[in-house]
Amino acid sequence: MFKERMTPDELARLTGYSRQTINKWVRKEGWTTSPKPGVQGGKARLVHVNEQVREYIRNAERPEGQGEAPALSGDAPLEVLLVTLAKEMTPVEQKQFTSLLLREGIIGLLQGLGIRDSK
């Protein structure tokens, strides 16, 4: 979910676009920014996420199968990773994964992945 003010990195993780793309949009579209408190040097900025920014991001669709890969890192929230996983799957893979979840349940899936003991 969008916050009132976000760093380009936070927007990148939320939307799947790269930080560089977000920064390019900030300059090109003239979005309002402010210095990030506590960061020296003046380069760290917060983007004021208003309706103009939300609308631009909603309308920034990529052609199917093209565009940059989502900017994910080891510290990306689980929810973002799971949503990205679902978006990257083909419709057939989504259907098979849904069937697996319904058949095995969360516990069965975690056990199958070796994440949870079968006790």
JSON list of C-alpha atoms in Angstrom, two decimals:
[
{"chain": "A", "resi": 1, "resn": "MET", "atom": "CA", "xyz": [0.00, 0.00, 0.00]},
{"chain": "A", "resi": 2, "resn": "PHE", "atom": "CA", "xyz": [1.19, 3.49, -0.73]},
{"chain": "A", "resi": 3, "resn": "LYS", "atom": "CA", "xyz": [2.27, 5.74, 2.14]},
{"chain": "A", "resi": 4, "resn": "GLU", "atom": "CA", "xyz": [2.04, 9.53, 2.02]},
{"chain": "A", "resi": 5, "resn": "ARG", "atom": "CA", "xyz": [5.80, 9.83, 1.41]},
{"chain": "A", "resi": 6, "resn": "MET", "atom": "CA", "xyz": [8.05, 7.07, 0.12]},
{"chain": "A", "resi": 7, "resn": "THR", "atom": "CA", "xyz": [11.63, 6.68, -1.04]},
{"chain": "A", "resi": 8, "resn": "PRO", "atom": "CA", "xyz": [12.21, 5.69, -4.68]},
{"chain": "A", "resi": 9, "resn": "ASP", "atom": "CA", "xyz": [13.48, 2.34, -3.37]},
{"chain": "A", "resi": 10, "resn": "GLU", "atom": "CA", "xyz": [10.22, 1.71, -1.47]},
{"chain": "A", "resi": 11, "resn": "LEU", "atom": "CA", "xyz": [8.19, 2.62, -4.56]},
{"chain": "A", "resi": 12, "resn": "ALA", "atom": "CA", "xyz": [10.36, 0.30, -6.65]},
{"chain": "A", "resi": 13, "resn": "ARG", "atom": "CA", "xyz": [9.78, -2.66, -4.32]},
{"chain": "A", "resi": 14, "resn": "LEU", "atom": "CA", "xyz": [6.06, -1.96, -4.19]},
{"chain": "A", "resi": 15, "resn": "THR", "atom": "CA", "xyz": [5.56, -1.59, -7.95]},
{"chain": "A", "resi": 16, "resn": "GLY", "atom": "CA", "xyz": [8.16, -3.95, -9.40]},
{"chain": "A", "resi": 17, "resn": "TYR", "atom": "CA", "xyz": [9.88, -1.17, -11.35]},
{"chain": "A", "resi": 18, "resn": "SER", "atom": "CA", "xyz": [13.53, -0.31, -10.71]},
{"chain": "A", "resi": 19, "resn": "ARG", "atom": "CA", "xyz": [14.64, 2.55, -8.46]},
{"chain": "A", "resi": 20, "resn": "GLN", "atom": "CA", "xyz": [16.20, 4.18, -11.52]},
{"chain": "A", "resi": 21, "resn": "THR", "atom": "CA", "xyz": [12.86, 4.11, -13.36]},
{"chain": "A", "resi": 22, "resn": "ILE", "atom": "CA", "xyz": [11.09, 5.67, -10.38]},
{"chain": "A", "resi": 23, "resn": "ASN", "atom": "CA", "xyz": [13.74, 8.43, -10.19]},
{"chain": "A", "resi": 24, "resn": "LYS", "atom": "CA", "xyz": [13.37, 9.06, -13.94]},
{"chain": "A", "resi": 25, "resn": "TRP", "atom": "CA", "xyz": [9.60, 9.47, -13.51]},
{"chain": "A", "resi": 26, "resn": "VAL", "atom": "CA", "xyz": [10.14, 11.86, -10.58]},
{"chain": "A", "resi": 27, "resn": "ARG", "atom": "CA", "xyz": [12.25, 14.14, -12.80]},
{"chain": "A", "resi": 28, "resn": "LYS", "atom": "CA", "xyz": [10.18, 13.76, -15.97]},
{"chain": "A", "resi": 29, "resn": "GLU", "atom": "CA", "xyz": [6.77, 14.23, -14.33]},
{"chain": "A", "resi": 30, "resn": "GLY", "atom": "CA", "xyz": [7.91, 16.88, -11.84]},
{"chain": "A", "resi": 31, "resn": "TRP", "atom": "CA", "xyz": [6.65, 14.99, -8.78]},
{"chain": "A", "resi": 32, "resn": "THR", "atom": "CA", "xyz": [7.00, 16.77, -5.45]},
{"chain": "A", "resi": 33, "resn": "THR", "atom": "CA", "xyz": [9.87, 15.55, -3.28]},
{"chain": "A", "resi": 34, "resn": "SER", "atom": "CA", "xyz": [11.47, 16.53, 0.00]},
{"chain": "A", "resi": 35, "resn": "PRO", "atom": "CA", "xyz": [14.82, 15.72, 1.64]},
{"chain": "A", "resi": 36, "resn": "LYS", "atom": "CA", "xyz": [14.88, 12.49, 3.61]},
{"chain": "A", "resi": 37, "resn": "PRO", "atom": "CA", "xyz": [15.45, 13.39, 7.28]},
{"chain": "A", "resi": 38, "resn": "GLY", "atom": "CA", "xyz": [18.72, 12.23, 8.77]},
{"chain": "A", "resi": 39, "resn": "VAL", "atom": "CA", "xyz": [20.51, 11.62, 5.45]},
{"chain": "A", "resi": 40, "resn": "GLN", "atom": "CA", "xyz": [23.33, 14.01, 4.63]},
{"chain": "A", "resi": 41, "resn": "GLY", "atom": "CA", "xyz": [24.41, 15.05, 1.16]},
{"chain": "A", "resi": 42, "resn": "GLY", "atom": "CA", "xyz": [21.01, 16.13, -0.12]},
{"chain": "A", "resi": 43, "resn": "LYS", "atom": "CA", "xyz": [20.53, 13.28, -2.60]},
{"chain": "A", "resi": 44, "resn": "ALA", "atom": "CA", "xyz": [18.17, 11.09, -0.55]},
{"chain": "A", "resi": 45, "resn": "ARG", "atom": "CA", "xyz": [14.63, 12.24, -1.31]},
{"chain": "A", "resi": 46, "resn": "LEU", "atom": "CA", "xyz": [11.10, 11.27, -0.33]},
{"chain": "A", "resi": 47, "resn": "VAL", "atom": "CA", "xyz": [8.47, 11.25, -3.07]},
{"chain": "A", "resi": 48, "resn": "HIS", "atom": "CA", "xyz": [5.16, 12.81, -2.02]},
{"chain": "A", "resi": 49, "resn": "VAL", "atom": "CA", "xyz": [2.70, 10.12, -3.12]},
{"chain": "A", "resi": 50, "resn": "ASN", "atom": "CA", "xyz": [-0.36, 12.08, -4.19]},
{"chain": "A", "resi": 51, "resn": "GLU", "atom": "CA", "xyz": [-3.14, 11.13, -6.60]},
{"chain": "A", "resi": 52, "resn": "GLN", "atom": "CA", "xyz": [-1.01, 12.22, -9.61]},
{"chain": "A", "resi": 53, "resn": "VAL", "atom": "CA", "xyz": [1.75, 9.77, -8.61]},
{"chain": "A", "resi": 54, "resn": "ARG", "atom": "CA", "xyz": [-0.69, 6.92, -7.90]},
{"chain": "A", "resi": 55, "resn": "GLU", "atom": "CA", "xyz": [-2.46, 7.45, -11.22]},
{"chain": "A", "resi": 56, "resn": "TYR", "atom": "CA", "xyz": [0.81, 7.54, -13.18]},
{"chain": "A", "resi": 57, "resn": "ILE", "atom": "CA", "xyz": [2.01, 4.29, -11.58]},
{"chain": "A", "resi": 58, "resn": "ARG", "atom": "CA", "xyz": [-1.37, 2.60, -12.17]},
{"chain": "A", "resi": 59, "resn": "ASN", "atom": "CA", "xyz": [-1.25, 3.55, -15.86]},
{"chain": "A", "resi": 60, "resn": "ALA", "atom": "CA", "xyz": [2.41, 2.57, -16.39]},
{"chain": "A", "resi": 61, "resn": "GLU", "atom": "CA", "xyz": [1.75, -0.86, -17.85]},
{"chain": "A", "resi": 62, "resn": "ARG", "atom": "CA", "xyz": [4.39, -2.91, -19.61]},
{"chain": "A", "resi": 63, "resn": "PRO", "atom": "CA", "xyz": [3.67, -4.99, -22.70]},
{"chain": "A", "resi": 64, "resn": "GLU", "atom": "CA", "xyz": [3.17, -8.66, -21.81]},
{"chain": "A", "resi": 65, "resn": "GLY", "atom": "CA", "xyz": [6.49, -10.43, -21.27]},
{"chain": "A", "resi": 66, "resn": "GLN", "atom": "CA", "xyz": [8.57, -7.27, -21.69]},
{"chain": "A", "resi": 67, "resn": "GLY", "atom": "CA", "xyz": [10.08, -4.67, -19.45]},
{"chain": "A", "resi": 68, "resn": "GLU", "atom": "CA", "xyz": [12.41, -4.83, -16.54]},
{"chain": "A", "resi": 69, "resn": "ALA", "atom": "CA", "xyz": [12.36, -7.55, -13.94]},
{"chain": "A", "resi": 70, "resn": "PRO", "atom": "CA", "xyz": [11.00, -6.60, -10.53]},
{"chain": "A", "resi": 71, "resn": "ALA", "atom": "CA", "xyz": [13.66, -5.07, -8.29]},
{"chain": "A", "resi": 72, "resn": "LEU", "atom": "CA", "xyz": [13.74, -7.62, -5.49]},
{"chain": "A", "resi": 73, "resn": "SER", "atom": "CA", "xyz": [16.35, -8.15, -2.85]},
{"chain": "A", "resi": 74, "resn": "GLY", "atom": "CA", "xyz": [16.89, -10.42, 0.11]},
{"chain": "A", "resi": 75, "resn": "ASP", "atom": "CA", "xyz": [15.11, -7.96, 2.39]},
{"chain": "A", "resi": 76, "resn": "ALA", "atom": "CA", "xyz": [11.95, -7.66, 0.26]},
{"chain": "A", "resi": 77, "resn": "PRO", "atom": "CA", "xyz": [8.81, -8.33, 2.31]},
{"chain": "A", "resi": 78, "resn": "LEU", "atom": "CA", "xyz": [7.35, -11.81, 1.90]},
{"chain": "A", "resi": 79, "resn": "GLU", "atom": "CA", "xyz": [4.08, -10.39, 0.60]},
{"chain": "A", "resi": 80, "resn": "VAL", "atom": "CA", "xyz": [5.87, -8.57, -2.24]},
{"chain": "A", "resi": 81, "resn": "LEU", "atom": "CA", "xyz": [7.78, -11.74, -3.15]},
{"chain": "A", "resi": 82, "resn": "LEU", "atom": "CA", "xyz": [4.59, -13.84, -3.19]},
{"chain": "A", "resi": 83, "resn": "VAL", "atom": "CA", "xyz": [2.73, -11.32, -5.34]},
{"chain": "A", "resi": 84, "resn": "THR", "atom": "CA", "xyz": [5.69, -11.16, -7.73]},
{"chain": "A", "resi": 85, "resn": "LEU", "atom": "CA", "xyz": [5.74, -14.97, -7.86]},
{"chain": "A", "resi": 86, "resn": "ALA", "atom": "CA", "xyz": [2.06, -15.04, -8.80]},
{"chain": "A", "resi": 87, "resn": "LYS", "atom": "CA", "xyz": [2.53, -12.36, -11.49]},
{"chain": "A", "resi": 88, "resn": "GLU", "atom": "CA", "xyz": [5.51, -14.17, -13.02]},
{"chain": "A", "resi": 89, "resn": "MET", "atom": "CA", "xyz": [3.64, -17.48, -13.36]},
{"chain": "A", "resi": 90, "resn": "THR", "atom": "CA", "xyz": [1.84, -18.44, -16.53]},
{"chain": "A", "resi": 91, "resn": "PRO", "atom": "CA", "xyz": [-1.93, -18.99, -16.22]},
{"chain": "A", "resi": 92, "resn": "VAL", "atom": "CA", "xyz": [-1.34, -22.77, -16.35]},
{"chain": "A", "resi": 93, "resn": "GLU", "atom": "CA", "xyz": [1.24, -22.55, -13.55]},
{"chain": "A", "resi": 94, "resn": "GLN", "atom": "CA", "xyz": [-1.12, -20.38, -11.50]},
{"chain": "A", "resi": 95, "resn": "LYS", "atom": "CA", "xyz": [-3.89, -22.96, -11.88]},
{"chain": "A", "resi": 96, "resn": "GLN", "atom": "CA", "xyz": [-1.57, -25.83, -10.91]},
{"chain": "A", "resi": 97, "resn": "PHE", "atom": "CA", "xyz": [-0.22, -23.91, -7.89]},
{"chain": "A", "resi": 98, "resn": "THR", "atom": "CA", "xyz": [-3.76, -23.05, -6.78]},
{"chain": "A", "resi": 99, "resn": "SER", "atom": "CA", "xyz": [-4.75, -26.72, -7.08]},
{"chain": "A", "resi": 100, "resn": "LEU", "atom": "CA", "xyz": [-1.70, -27.72, -5.04]},
{"chain": "A", "resi": 101, "resn": "LEU", "atom": "CA", "xyz": [-2.55, -25.22, -2.29]},
{"chain": "A", "resi": 102, "resn": "LEU", "atom": "CA", "xyz": [-6.17, -26.35, -2.17]},
{"chain": "A", "resi": 103, "resn": "ARG", "atom": "CA", "xyz": [-5.20, -30.03, -2.18]},
{"chain": "A", "resi": 104, "resn": "GLU", "atom": "CA", "xyz": [-2.27, -29.92, 0.26]},
{"chain": "A", "resi": 105, "resn": "GLY", "atom": "CA", "xyz": [-3.09, -26.84, 2.31]},
{"chain": "A", "resi": 106, "resn": "ILE", "atom": "CA", "xyz": [-0.51, -24.46, 3.73]},
{"chain": "A", "resi": 107, "resn": "ILE", "atom": "CA", "xyz": [0.88, -27.03, 6.17]},
{"chain": "A", "resi": 108, "resn": "GLY", "atom": "CA", "xyz": [1.24, -29.66, 3.44]},
{"chain": "A", "resi": 109, "resn": "LEU", "atom": "CA", "xyz": [3.01, -27.20, 1.17]},
{"chain": "A", "resi": 110, "resn": "LEU", "atom": "CA", "xyz": [5.41, -26.11, 3.92]},
{"chain": "A", "resi": 111, "resn": "GLN", "atom": "CA", "xyz": [6.13, -29.75, 4.81]},
{"chain": "A", "resi": 112, "resn": "GLY", "atom": "CA", "xyz": [6.76, -30.58, 1.15]},
{"chain": "A", "resi": 113, "resn": "LEU", "atom": "CA", "xyz": [9.26, -27.74, 0.96]},
{"chain": "A", "resi": 114, "resn": "GLY", "atom": "CA", "xyz": [10.97, -28.95, 4.13]},
{"chain": "A", "resi": 115, "resn": "ILE", "atom": "CA", "xyz": [10.10, -25.75, 5.98]},
{"chain": "A", "resi": 116, "resn": "ARG", "atom": "CA", "xyz": [7.84, -27.35, 8.59]},
{"chain": "A", "resi": 117, "resn": "ASP", "atom": "CA", "xyz": [8.33, -30.67, 10.38]},
{"chain": "A", "resi": 118, "resn": "SER", "atom": "CA", "xyz": [5.69, -33.34, 9.78]},
{"chain": "A", "resi": 119, "resn": "LYS", "atom": "CA", "xyz": [5.04, -33.73, 13.52]}
]
